[in-house]
Short mmCIF file of C-alpha atoms in Angstrom, two decimals:
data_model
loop_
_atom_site.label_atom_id
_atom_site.label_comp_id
_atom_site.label_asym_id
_atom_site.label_seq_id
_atom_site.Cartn_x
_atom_site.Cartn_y
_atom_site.Cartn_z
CA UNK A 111 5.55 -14.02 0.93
CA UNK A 112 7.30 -12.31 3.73
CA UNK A 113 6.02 -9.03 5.13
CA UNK A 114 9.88 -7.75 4.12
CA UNK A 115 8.93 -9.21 0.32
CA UNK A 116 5.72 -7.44 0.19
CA UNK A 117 7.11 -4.16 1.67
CA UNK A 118 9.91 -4.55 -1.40
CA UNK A 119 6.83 -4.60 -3.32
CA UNK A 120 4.91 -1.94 -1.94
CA UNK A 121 7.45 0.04 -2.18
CA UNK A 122 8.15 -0.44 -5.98
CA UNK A 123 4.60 -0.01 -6.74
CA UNK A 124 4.67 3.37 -4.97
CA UNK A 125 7.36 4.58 -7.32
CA UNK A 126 5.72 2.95 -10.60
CA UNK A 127 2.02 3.50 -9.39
CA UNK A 128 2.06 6.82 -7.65
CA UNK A 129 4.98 8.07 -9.06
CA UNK A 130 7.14 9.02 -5.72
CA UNK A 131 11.16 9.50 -6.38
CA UNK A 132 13.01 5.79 -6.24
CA UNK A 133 15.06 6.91 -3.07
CA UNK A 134 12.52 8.16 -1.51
CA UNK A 135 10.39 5.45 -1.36
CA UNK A 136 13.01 3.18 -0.61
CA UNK A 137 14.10 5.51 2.66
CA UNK A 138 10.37 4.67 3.86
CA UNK A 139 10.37 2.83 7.17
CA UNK A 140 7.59 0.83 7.93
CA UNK A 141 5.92 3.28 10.12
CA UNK A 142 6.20 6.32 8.07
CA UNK A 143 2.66 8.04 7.59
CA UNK A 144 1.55 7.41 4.14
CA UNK A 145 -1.41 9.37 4.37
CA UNK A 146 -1.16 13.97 4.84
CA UNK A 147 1.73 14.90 6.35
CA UNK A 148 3.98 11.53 6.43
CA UNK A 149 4.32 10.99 2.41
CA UNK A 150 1.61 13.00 1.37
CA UNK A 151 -0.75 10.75 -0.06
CA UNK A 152 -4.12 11.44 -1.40
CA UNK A 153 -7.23 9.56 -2.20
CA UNK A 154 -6.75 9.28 -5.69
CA UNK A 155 -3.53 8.18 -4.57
CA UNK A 156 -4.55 5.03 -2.43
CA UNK A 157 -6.74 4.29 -5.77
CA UNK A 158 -3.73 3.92 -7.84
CA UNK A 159 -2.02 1.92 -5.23
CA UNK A 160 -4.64 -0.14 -4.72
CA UNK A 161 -5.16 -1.26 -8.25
CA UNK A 162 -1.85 -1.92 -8.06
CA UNK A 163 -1.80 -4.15 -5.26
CA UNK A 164 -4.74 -6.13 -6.85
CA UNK A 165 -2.49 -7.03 -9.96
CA UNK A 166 0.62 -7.63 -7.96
CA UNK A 167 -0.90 -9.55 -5.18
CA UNK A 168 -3.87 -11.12 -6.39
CA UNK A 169 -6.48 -8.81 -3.75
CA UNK A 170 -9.90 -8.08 -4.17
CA UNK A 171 -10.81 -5.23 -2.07
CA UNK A 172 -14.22 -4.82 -0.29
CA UNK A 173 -15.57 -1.44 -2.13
CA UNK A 174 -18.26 -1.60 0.55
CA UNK A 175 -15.63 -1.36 3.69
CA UNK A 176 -16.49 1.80 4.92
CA UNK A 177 -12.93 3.29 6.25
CA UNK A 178 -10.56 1.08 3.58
CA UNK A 179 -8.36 4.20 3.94
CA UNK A 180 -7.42 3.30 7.39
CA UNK A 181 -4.79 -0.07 5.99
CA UNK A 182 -2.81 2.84 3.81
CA UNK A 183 -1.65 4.47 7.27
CA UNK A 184 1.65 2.62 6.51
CA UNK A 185 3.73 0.08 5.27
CA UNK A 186 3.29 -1.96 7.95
CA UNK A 187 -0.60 -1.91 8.27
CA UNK A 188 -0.33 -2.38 4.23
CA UNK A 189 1.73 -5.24 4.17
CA UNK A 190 -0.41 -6.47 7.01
CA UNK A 191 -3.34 -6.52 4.83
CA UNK A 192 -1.75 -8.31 2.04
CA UNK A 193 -0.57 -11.07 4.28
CA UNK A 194 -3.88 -11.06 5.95
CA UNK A 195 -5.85 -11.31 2.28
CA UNK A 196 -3.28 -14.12 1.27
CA UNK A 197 -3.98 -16.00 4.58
CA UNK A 198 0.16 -15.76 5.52
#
């Protein structure tokens, strides 16, 4: 997959997953803050999305990383990851 594939992605799992408006998540550039005062996410929020990038995408995520909340900065870092776990 491309990183502008996976960003569709992301993207549409935001609005199904964490529930945030259609437009809005489509107006998100790639380095819009996810996280406090960029989109507002919590952590209960990065749970969500990350079960939901574990269906879409096939991850397993490491629940012994330490800092795993610093790869939901952004769409970019995000979509990063995925590419990164897929070896693309």
């Amino acid at each position: 997959m491309t990183q502008a594939e996976i960003v569709v992605s992301l993207k549409r799992l935001l609005s199904e997953r964490v529930r945030v408006p259609v437009a809005r998540a489509q107006a998100l550039a790639l380095d819009t803050p996810l996280l406090k005062d960029g989109l507002g996410l919590d952590s209960l929020d990065c749970v969500e999305l990350t079960l939901g990038m574990e269906e879409e995408f096939g991850l397993v995520f490491d629940d012994s990383e330490e800092d795993w909340m610093h790869h939901f900065s952004c769409l970019e870092t995000l979509s990063q990851l995925v590419q990164h776990s897929k070896g693309e």
